[in-house]
Short mmCIF file of C-alpha atoms and ligand atoms in Angstrom, two decimals:
data_model
loop_
_atom_site.label_atom_id
_atom_site.label_comp_id
_atom_site.label_asym_id
_atom_site.label_seq_id
_atom_site.Cartn_x
_atom_site.Cartn_y
_atom_site.Cartn_z
CA MET A 13 -140.36 34.26 111.09
CA TRP A 14 -136.74 33.05 110.97
CA GLY A 15 -135.62 32.16 114.05
CA GLY A 16 -134.71 28.51 113.30
CA ARG A 17 -131.55 30.22 110.49
CA PHE A 18 -130.43 32.70 113.66
CA GLU A 19 -129.35 32.49 117.62
CA ARG A 20 -129.50 36.36 118.08
CA ARG A 21 -131.83 39.16 116.71
CA LEU A 22 -132.03 41.93 114.35
CA LEU A 23 -129.54 44.92 116.68
CA PRO A 24 -132.73 47.22 118.40
CA GLU A 25 -130.99 50.09 116.62
CA LEU A 26 -131.72 48.46 113.02
CA GLU A 27 -135.25 47.31 114.30
CA ARG A 28 -136.66 50.62 113.92
CA PHE A 29 -134.36 51.29 110.20
CA SER A 30 -135.42 48.38 108.49
CA SER A 31 -139.13 48.39 109.87
CA SER A 32 -142.20 49.36 106.90
CA LEU A 33 -145.39 49.32 109.15
CA GLU A 34 -145.58 53.00 109.98
CA ILE A 35 -146.66 52.95 106.21
CA ASP A 36 -147.98 49.93 105.05
CA PHE A 37 -149.94 49.42 107.68
CA GLU A 38 -152.26 50.77 105.69
CA LEU A 39 -152.37 48.11 103.52
CA TYR A 40 -153.56 45.78 105.84
CA PRO A 41 -156.91 45.68 104.60
CA VAL A 42 -155.89 44.21 101.13
CA ASP A 43 -153.36 41.75 102.83
CA ILE A 44 -156.12 40.38 104.91
CA ALA A 45 -158.02 40.11 101.36
CA GLY A 46 -155.21 37.87 100.00
CA SER A 47 -153.99 35.77 103.49
CA LEU A 48 -158.25 34.70 103.15
CA ALA A 49 -157.06 33.74 98.80
CA HIS A 50 -154.42 32.11 99.70
CA ALA A 51 -156.28 30.21 102.96
CA ARG A 52 -158.31 28.89 100.23
CA ALA A 53 -156.62 27.89 97.71
CA LEU A 54 -153.97 25.62 100.09
CA ALA A 55 -156.92 23.77 101.20
CA ARG A 56 -158.48 23.65 98.36
CA ALA A 57 -154.69 22.22 97.50
CA ASP A 58 -155.65 19.71 100.83
CA MET A 59 -153.33 21.04 102.30
CA LEU A 60 -155.26 23.17 105.22
CA SER A 61 -157.93 20.85 106.30
CA LYS A 62 -161.93 21.91 106.36
CA ALA A 63 -161.33 23.46 110.32
CA ARG A 64 -157.95 24.91 109.98
CA LEU A 65 -159.28 26.74 107.22
CA SER A 66 -162.22 28.55 109.45
CA ALA A 67 -160.02 28.80 112.04
CA ILE A 68 -157.56 31.17 109.63
CA GLU A 69 -160.80 32.76 108.08
CA ARG A 70 -162.74 33.36 112.01
CA GLY A 71 -158.72 34.42 113.26
CA LEU A 72 -158.52 36.38 110.05
CA ARG A 73 -161.59 38.04 110.68
CA LYS A 74 -160.68 39.34 114.05
CA ILE A 75 -157.39 40.53 113.25
CA GLU A 76 -159.45 42.75 110.39
CA ARG A 77 -162.19 43.96 113.39
CA GLU A 78 -159.27 45.19 116.06
CA LEU A 79 -157.61 46.92 113.48
CA ASP A 80 -161.09 49.07 111.98
CA GLY A 81 -161.36 49.38 115.70
CA GLY A 82 -157.68 50.91 117.01
CA THR A 83 -158.02 47.77 119.19
CA PHE A 84 -154.50 46.13 117.66
CA GLU A 85 -151.53 45.98 119.45
CA PHE A 86 -148.42 46.25 118.02
CA ARG A 87 -145.51 44.82 119.42
CA GLU A 88 -141.49 46.82 118.98
CA THR A 89 -140.17 43.00 116.76
CA ASP A 90 -143.71 43.73 113.87
CA GLU A 91 -141.45 43.88 111.15
CA ASP A 92 -144.48 45.09 108.50
CA ILE A 93 -147.88 44.63 108.27
CA HIS A 94 -147.52 41.25 106.94
CA THR A 95 -145.87 39.81 110.14
CA ALA A 96 -147.54 41.61 112.27
CA ILE A 97 -151.07 39.88 111.23
CA GLU A 98 -149.32 36.77 110.42
CA ARG A 99 -147.17 37.00 114.07
CA ARG A 100 -151.56 37.91 115.66
CA LEU A 101 -153.48 34.69 114.36
CA THR A 102 -150.49 32.23 115.87
CA GLU A 103 -152.05 34.14 118.96
CA LEU A 104 -154.64 33.51 118.54
CA THR A 105 -155.71 29.98 116.61
CA PRO A 106 -152.62 27.20 115.99
CA ALA A 107 -153.68 27.06 112.59
CA GLY A 108 -152.14 30.15 112.18
CA ALA A 109 -148.49 28.27 111.55
CA TYR A 110 -149.54 26.62 108.80
CA LEU A 111 -150.87 30.22 107.15
CA HIS A 112 -147.09 31.20 104.34
CA ALA A 113 -146.99 27.39 103.14
CA GLY A 114 -145.92 27.88 99.63
CA ARG A 115 -146.32 31.78 100.06
CA SER A 116 -142.92 34.57 100.69
CA ARG A 117 -143.99 38.08 101.50
CA ASN A 118 -142.55 38.53 98.38
CA ASP A 119 -145.53 37.61 96.69
CA GLN A 120 -147.56 38.86 99.56
CA VAL A 121 -146.10 42.07 99.68
CA ALA A 122 -145.91 42.02 95.05
CA LEU A 123 -150.08 40.87 95.19
CA ASP A 124 -150.94 43.87 97.82
CA LEU A 125 -149.75 46.69 96.33
CA ARG A 126 -152.09 45.51 93.10
CA LEU A 127 -154.89 45.18 94.61
CA TYR A 128 -154.07 48.67 96.69
CA SER A 129 -152.81 50.27 93.39
CA ARG A 130 -156.66 49.15 91.61
CA TRP A 131 -158.23 50.73 94.69
CA ALA A 132 -156.34 53.90 93.85
CA ALA A 133 -157.25 53.85 90.90
CA SER A 134 -160.38 53.17 89.93
CA GLN A 135 -160.51 56.03 92.88
CA LEU A 136 -158.80 58.78 91.36
CA VAL A 137 -160.08 58.12 87.88
CA ALA A 138 -163.74 59.10 89.71
CA ALA A 139 -162.27 61.84 91.26
CA VAL A 140 -160.69 62.90 87.60
CA ALA A 141 -164.80 63.20 86.93
CA GLY A 142 -165.39 64.61 90.29
CA ALA A 143 -163.71 67.84 88.75
CA VAL A 144 -163.85 67.55 85.41
CA ASP A 145 -168.15 67.80 85.92
CA ALA A 146 -167.22 70.91 87.91
CA LEU A 147 -165.34 72.18 85.03
CA ALA A 148 -167.69 71.30 82.35
CA SER A 149 -170.81 72.73 84.48
CA GLN A 150 -169.45 76.03 85.04
CA ALA A 151 -168.23 76.04 80.94
CA ARG A 152 -171.89 75.44 80.15
CA GLU A 153 -173.07 78.20 81.91
CA HIS A 154 -170.18 79.73 80.93
CA ALA A 155 -170.38 79.43 77.29
CA SER A 156 -170.03 82.64 75.66
CA TRP A 157 -168.90 84.71 77.70
CA LEU A 158 -166.43 86.80 75.79
CA MET A 159 -162.81 86.79 77.64
CA PRO A 160 -159.69 86.99 75.95
CA GLY A 161 -157.34 84.40 75.06
CA TYR A 162 -153.66 84.50 75.90
CA THR A 163 -150.71 83.27 75.03
CA HIS A 164 -147.13 83.96 77.16
CA LEU A 165 -149.39 85.61 78.67
CA GLN A 166 -149.87 88.69 76.79
CA ARG A 167 -153.90 89.28 75.36
CA ALA A 168 -154.28 87.31 72.37
CA GLN A 169 -157.79 86.79 70.33
CA PRO A 170 -161.47 86.24 71.84
CA VAL A 171 -162.53 83.70 73.64
CA THR A 172 -165.16 82.17 76.01
CA VAL A 173 -164.54 81.19 79.46
CA GLY A 174 -166.31 78.03 78.94
CA HIS A 175 -163.40 77.31 75.90
CA HIS A 176 -160.97 78.00 79.20
CA LEU A 177 -162.68 76.24 81.04
CA LEU A 178 -162.79 72.85 78.63
CA ALA A 179 -159.47 73.51 78.28
CA HIS A 180 -158.46 71.74 82.31
CA ALA A 181 -161.23 69.58 81.16
CA GLU A 182 -160.00 68.06 78.26
CA PRO A 183 -155.37 66.77 79.95
CA LEU A 184 -158.09 65.70 82.27
CA LEU A 185 -159.84 63.46 80.81
CA ARG A 186 -156.79 61.96 79.46
CA ASP A 187 -155.68 61.54 82.54
CA ALA A 188 -158.26 59.60 83.02
CA GLU A 189 -157.17 56.42 80.46
CA ARG A 190 -153.65 57.33 82.40
CA PHE A 191 -155.04 56.02 85.71
CA ARG A 192 -157.29 53.47 84.21
CA HIS A 193 -153.58 51.82 81.76
CA ALA A 194 -152.49 51.62 85.23
CA TYR A 195 -154.79 49.45 87.11
CA ASP A 196 -154.98 47.47 84.17
CA ALA A 197 -151.43 46.96 85.27
CA ALA A 198 -152.14 46.02 88.00
CA GLY A 199 -154.48 43.25 86.67
CA GLU A 200 -151.86 40.42 87.07
CA MET A 201 -152.20 38.31 89.66
CA PRO A 202 -148.72 36.95 91.35
CA LEU A 203 -149.27 34.83 94.08
CA GLY A 204 -147.83 31.63 94.19
CA SER A 205 -144.53 33.06 92.69
CA GLY A 206 -143.04 32.31 96.47
CA ALA A 207 -139.71 34.24 96.63
CA LEU A 208 -138.85 34.61 93.17
CA ALA A 209 -139.85 30.98 91.92
CA GLY A 210 -143.24 28.96 92.58
CA THR A 211 -143.55 26.30 95.29
CA THR A 212 -144.17 22.85 94.83
CA LEU A 213 -147.54 23.06 96.76
CA PRO A 214 -149.80 21.87 94.32
CA ILE A 215 -151.71 25.37 94.31
CA ARG A 216 -154.04 25.88 91.80
CA ARG A 217 -153.42 29.55 90.65
CA GLU A 218 -156.82 30.00 89.00
CA GLY A 219 -158.40 30.38 91.59
CA MET A 220 -157.50 33.63 94.08
CA ARG A 221 -157.62 35.29 90.39
CA SER A 222 -161.00 35.13 90.53
CA GLU A 223 -161.43 35.54 94.23
CA LEU A 224 -158.70 39.33 93.69
CA GLY A 225 -160.63 40.06 90.79
CA PHE A 226 -157.91 39.84 88.88
CA ASP A 227 -158.07 40.41 85.27
CA ARG A 228 -154.66 37.47 84.83
CA LEU A 229 -151.61 35.28 85.84
CA SER A 230 -148.31 36.50 86.04
CA LEU A 231 -146.53 34.22 84.09
CA ASN A 232 -143.33 35.05 85.89
CA SER A 233 -142.11 33.77 88.97
CA ILE A 234 -138.86 36.39 88.84
CA ASP A 235 -140.79 39.28 87.21
CA ALA A 236 -143.89 38.59 89.07
CA VAL A 237 -141.85 39.57 92.54
CA ALA A 238 -140.02 42.12 90.78
CA ASP A 239 -142.38 44.32 88.96
CA ARG A 240 -143.83 47.33 90.01
CA ASP A 241 -143.97 49.19 86.13
CA PHE A 242 -147.83 49.56 87.76
CA ALA A 243 -147.06 51.52 91.45
CA LEU A 244 -144.85 53.97 88.84
CA ASP A 245 -147.41 54.25 85.54
CA LEU A 246 -149.68 55.17 88.50
CA ILE A 247 -147.59 57.28 89.67
CA TYR A 248 -146.95 58.94 86.31
CA ALA A 249 -150.15 59.03 85.77
CA CYS A 250 -150.68 61.01 89.64
CA THR A 251 -148.11 63.78 88.12
CA SER A 252 -149.45 63.82 84.92
CA ALA A 253 -153.07 64.93 86.62
CA SER A 254 -150.63 67.78 89.35
CA ILE A 255 -148.99 68.83 86.74
CA HIS A 256 -152.47 69.81 85.33
CA LEU A 257 -154.00 70.89 88.01
CA SER A 258 -150.58 72.90 88.70
CA ARG A 259 -151.84 75.27 85.39
CA LEU A 260 -156.15 75.56 86.53
CA GLY A 261 -153.86 76.62 90.15
CA GLU A 262 -152.28 79.59 88.69
CA ASP A 263 -154.71 80.26 85.98
CA VAL A 264 -157.44 80.97 89.08
CA VAL A 265 -154.77 82.97 90.63
CA LEU A 266 -154.31 85.06 88.19
CA TRP A 267 -157.47 85.70 87.48
CA ALA A 268 -158.40 85.95 90.85
CA SER A 269 -155.61 89.77 91.42
CA SER A 270 -157.08 93.06 90.86
CA GLU A 271 -155.16 93.27 88.38
CA PHE A 272 -157.25 90.40 85.99
CA GLY A 273 -160.43 90.52 88.25
CA PHE A 274 -162.08 88.10 86.41
CA VAL A 275 -163.22 85.69 88.97
CA ARG A 276 -164.23 86.82 92.72
CA LEU A 277 -163.33 84.89 94.86
CA ALA A 278 -166.26 83.72 97.30
CA ASP A 279 -165.72 82.99 100.81
CA GLU A 280 -166.06 79.50 100.48
CA ILE A 281 -162.66 79.01 98.67
CA SER A 282 -160.49 81.46 100.15
CA THR A 283 -157.65 82.41 103.34
CA GLY A 284 -158.08 85.79 104.98
CA SER A 285 -154.96 87.03 107.05
CA SER A 286 -153.45 87.31 109.56
CA LEU A 287 -151.72 90.49 109.49
CA MET A 288 -154.28 92.54 107.20
CA PRO A 289 -156.87 92.73 107.41
CA GLN A 290 -158.83 93.62 103.75
CA LYS A 291 -157.08 90.68 102.23
CA LYS A 292 -159.01 87.65 101.40
CA ASN A 293 -156.57 84.91 99.52
CA PRO A 294 -156.61 82.48 96.90
CA ASP A 295 -155.08 79.58 99.07
CA ILE A 296 -156.94 76.77 97.55
CA ALA A 297 -156.27 77.67 94.02
CA GLU A 298 -151.96 78.00 95.42
CA LEU A 299 -151.70 74.69 97.13
CA LEU A 300 -153.31 72.59 94.10
CA ARG A 301 -149.72 74.90 92.77
CA GLY A 302 -148.47 73.78 95.11
CA ARG A 303 -148.52 70.69 96.13
CA SER A 304 -147.96 68.96 92.29
CA GLY A 305 -144.29 68.38 93.80
CA ARG A 306 -145.44 65.59 95.54
CA ALA A 307 -146.40 63.23 93.32
CA LEU A 308 -143.62 64.30 90.90
CA GLY A 309 -141.06 63.42 94.00
CA SER A 310 -143.04 60.18 94.09
CA LEU A 311 -141.92 59.41 90.74
CA VAL A 312 -138.37 60.52 90.91
CA ALA A 313 -138.31 57.91 93.81
CA LEU A 314 -139.34 55.21 92.63
CA ALA A 315 -137.90 55.36 89.65
CA SER A 316 -134.97 55.72 91.42
CA VAL A 317 -135.26 52.82 93.82
CA LEU A 318 -135.90 50.66 90.46
CA LYS A 319 -132.84 51.78 88.57
CA GLY A 320 -130.46 49.44 88.68
CA LEU A 321 -132.01 46.84 90.90
CA PRO A 322 -131.13 42.78 89.38
CA LEU A 323 -133.75 40.93 89.51
CA ALA A 324 -135.46 39.34 91.65
CA TYR A 325 -137.09 41.27 95.62
CA ASP A 326 -134.31 43.10 97.27
CA ARG A 327 -135.52 44.90 99.60
CA ASP A 328 -134.88 48.41 98.27
CA LEU A 329 -138.49 48.30 96.64
CA GLN A 330 -139.60 48.62 100.75
CA GLU A 331 -139.47 52.10 99.02
CA ASP A 332 -142.33 51.19 96.37
CA LYS A 333 -144.91 51.79 99.06
CA ALA A 334 -144.05 55.63 101.01
CA ALA A 335 -143.71 57.00 97.60
CA LEU A 336 -147.63 55.48 95.75
CA PHE A 337 -149.09 56.68 98.74
CA VAL A 338 -147.68 60.18 99.01
CA ALA A 339 -149.23 60.42 95.71
CA VAL A 340 -152.08 59.24 95.22
CA ASP A 341 -153.10 60.35 98.51
CA SER A 342 -151.84 64.58 97.43
CA THR A 343 -153.75 63.20 93.74
CA LEU A 344 -156.59 61.78 95.14
CA ASP A 345 -157.58 65.41 97.88
CA SER A 346 -155.90 67.41 94.82
CA LEU A 347 -158.99 66.53 92.69
CA ARG A 348 -161.50 67.24 95.58
CA ALA A 349 -160.33 70.61 95.95
CA ALA A 350 -160.16 71.40 92.67
CA ALA A 351 -164.40 70.33 91.84
CA LEU A 352 -165.24 72.52 94.75
CA LEU A 353 -162.83 75.40 94.06
CA VAL A 354 -164.52 75.41 90.47
CA GLN A 355 -167.43 75.01 92.20
CA HIS A 356 -166.96 78.59 93.53
CA LEU A 357 -165.60 80.17 91.08
CA ALA A 358 -168.07 83.00 90.63
CA PHE A 359 -166.91 85.09 87.23
CA ASP A 360 -166.98 88.93 86.42
CA ARG A 361 -168.95 89.36 83.27
CA ASN A 362 -168.13 93.08 83.30
CA ARG A 363 -163.95 92.90 83.84
CA LEU A 364 -164.38 89.81 81.37
CA ALA A 365 -165.73 91.35 78.77
CA ALA A 366 -163.93 94.73 79.35
CA ALA A 367 -160.45 93.28 78.52
CA ALA A 368 -161.78 91.24 75.36
CA ALA A 369 -163.10 94.62 74.10
CA ASP A 370 -159.22 95.25 72.86
CA PRO A 371 -159.45 96.63 69.50
CA ASN A 372 -156.06 94.27 68.57
CA LEU A 373 -157.70 91.04 69.53
CA LEU A 374 -159.62 91.11 66.26
CA ALA A 375 -156.20 92.00 64.05
CA THR A 376 -155.96 88.51 62.77
CA ASP A 377 -159.55 88.90 61.95
CA ALA A 378 -158.72 91.68 59.74
CA ALA A 379 -156.04 89.95 58.36
CA GLU A 380 -158.49 87.17 57.39
CA VAL A 381 -160.53 88.69 56.44
CA LEU A 382 -157.59 90.78 52.73
CA VAL A 383 -156.95 86.62 53.24
CA ALA A 384 -160.77 86.24 52.02
CA ALA A 385 -160.05 88.88 49.20
CA GLY A 386 -157.61 87.45 47.74
CA LYS A 387 -154.69 89.11 49.86
CA PRO A 388 -151.11 87.23 50.18
CA PHE A 389 -151.96 86.05 54.35
CA ARG A 390 -147.82 87.88 55.28
CA HIS A 391 -148.90 90.62 52.55
CA ALA A 392 -151.98 91.12 55.38
CA HIS A 393 -150.53 90.97 57.96
CA GLU A 394 -147.74 94.27 57.46
CA GLU A 395 -150.64 96.06 56.60
CA VAL A 396 -152.83 94.75 59.77
CA GLY A 397 -149.22 95.39 62.09
CA LYS A 398 -148.69 99.04 60.62
CA ALA A 399 -151.75 100.40 61.22
CA VAL A 400 -152.06 97.81 64.98
CA ARG A 401 -148.66 100.59 65.33
CA ALA A 402 -150.76 103.55 64.11
CA GLY A 403 -153.29 103.04 66.63
CA LYS A 404 -155.66 102.67 63.82
CA LEU A 405 -156.45 98.70 63.17
CA ALA A 406 -160.25 99.44 62.56
CA PRO A 407 -161.67 95.84 63.46
CA PRO A 408 -163.94 94.18 60.37
CA TRP A 409 -166.68 92.67 63.10
CA SER A 410 -167.06 91.98 67.22
CA ALA A 411 -165.29 89.95 69.19
CA ASP A 412 -168.53 87.91 69.25
CA ALA A 413 -168.64 87.26 65.85
CA SER A 414 -165.54 87.02 65.28
CA LEU A 415 -166.74 83.57 68.47
CA ARG A 416 -169.40 82.52 65.93
CA LYS A 417 -167.75 82.29 62.96
CA ARG A 418 -164.81 79.85 64.15
CA THR A 419 -167.23 76.66 63.82
CA ALA A 420 -164.67 74.42 63.26
CA VAL A 421 -164.61 71.09 65.68
CA GLY A 422 -162.39 72.60 68.53
CA GLY A 423 -162.86 76.00 68.30
CA PRO A 424 -164.69 78.52 70.61
CA ASP A 425 -167.44 79.14 68.59
CA PRO A 426 -170.49 79.26 71.77
CA ARG A 427 -172.29 76.74 70.59
CA ARG A 428 -170.00 74.27 69.78
CA VAL A 429 -168.16 74.60 73.42
CA ALA A 430 -171.91 73.98 74.94
CA ALA A 431 -172.06 71.18 73.28
CA ARG A 432 -168.74 69.97 74.40
CA ALA A 433 -169.71 71.18 77.80
CA THR A 434 -172.96 68.43 77.50
CA ALA A 435 -170.45 66.08 75.95
CA VAL A 436 -167.52 65.74 78.61
CA HIS A 437 -170.19 65.32 81.11
CA ARG A 438 -171.68 62.28 79.41
CA GLN A 439 -167.82 61.38 79.45
CA ALA A 440 -167.53 62.09 83.25
CA ALA A 441 -170.88 60.05 83.98
CA ALA A 442 -168.91 57.53 82.24
CA LEU A 443 -166.40 57.89 84.08
CA LYS A 444 -167.30 56.85 86.98
CA THR A 445 -169.36 54.66 85.75
CA TRP A 446 -166.46 52.46 84.86
CA SER A 447 -164.73 53.30 88.46
CA SER A 448 -167.93 51.97 90.92
CA LYS A 449 -168.44 48.45 88.66
CA ARG A 450 -164.76 48.22 89.33
CA PRO A 451 -164.32 44.69 92.09
CA PRO A 452 -165.13 46.37 95.84
CA ALA A 453 -163.08 49.11 97.59
CA LEU A 454 -161.25 46.70 100.04
CA PRO A 455 -158.43 49.88 101.24
CA LYS A 456 -160.31 51.15 104.34
N1 LIG B 25 -142.01 45.12 104.18
C1 LIG B 25 -140.74 44.51 102.91
C2 LIG B 25 -141.28 44.90 101.95
O1 LIG B 25 -142.64 45.59 102.21
C3 LIG B 25 -142.17 42.88 102.90
C4 LIG B 25 -141.07 42.14 101.94
C5 LIG B 25 -139.80 41.38 103.01
N2 LIG B 25 -139.57 41.05 101.84
C6 LIG B 25 -138.08 39.76 102.56
N3 LIG B 25 -137.70 38.90 101.62
N4 LIG B 25 -137.15 40.52 103.09
O2 LIG B 25 -140.87 44.57 99.91
#
């Protein structure tokens, strides 16, 4: 591809070190879409005849079928998916040699990664919506089921199962906004930037932008080939969602233990022990917790790659893909697994109610009764604290009545919880609609 300047080839031992094919293989659908848009722009600029454009289009479609069907033959010398596709195209048609005019692999990979990121972000939004839906359904069913709420993992005050489950849905809804932001950040169309300084050829960028469904044109050719902020944003959103799923997994692990006994693990979400016949383990919940490390690892990896790079493209940037794909794949998997896990949780009403019946959970209520009668809160706190110490606390009302007094927005009153669950369902539906309206899902 750059044979003119060279007498000898890269050492074969270094070819493997340099190659990114195993990883960027995944980009072939977006790479082909980008090449089609670029070829059409060349034709509109009279840089490519109609006949050659058709030959290129036919060739790229054939290559796509070969890649889809697993019949594409890679060569030792294919450095990445972009060179492999161009090499194959020139085998299929002499017109292939015209394709790369006015384009560099630098703006080509910048384009492909943005297209991939937009696809991934819209998939992730739909997957978040699935997990949120599962939480909201369970929350609505258990809107009034009492359970102890915790701080420091010590029983604190009564809440409901529904309220607690929605406390896992809210952060995921925030993650959906993070994914939508990452989608938007990847909305700049970089083709036309060339290696870093654009091109002298009269290619118009607007047509490629609209064909590929981007929101805007990148406005600086150096920045366009160097920018990976959108990938970092997307990985951060993955990290945030993974941390939230990890916390959900940890709650399920605790609840499923004999010590808590708040949920029974359905067979469909449990695994057994190869040695201990009695065991039923919450492996799926544990994996939500454990796998969250992957996205965080990717965040650190890409930030480290970017830190200290000079403008514009540097080969270090090739490492962006491994980090991004790992974060996206593991987060999508975890979100889908979390939805199934939550759907299958079977709560034990009696165990939950017994735990919530601890009268000390109403100590704060007792203090607030004194406050309502005019006592300074500090004095009330002291008085009730003494009663607890002496084992003589008389709670003013039941845990259930306590909940029904907590009617402020965001509180655990069962009617509030049920209403919030309904609203969360609506938000999840809106996210699914948003996702389904994004540009066609390019990657296979
Ligand atoms: N495989 C490379 C990457 O993913 C393609 C870009 C190569 N560009 C270059 N100037 N060597 O980053």
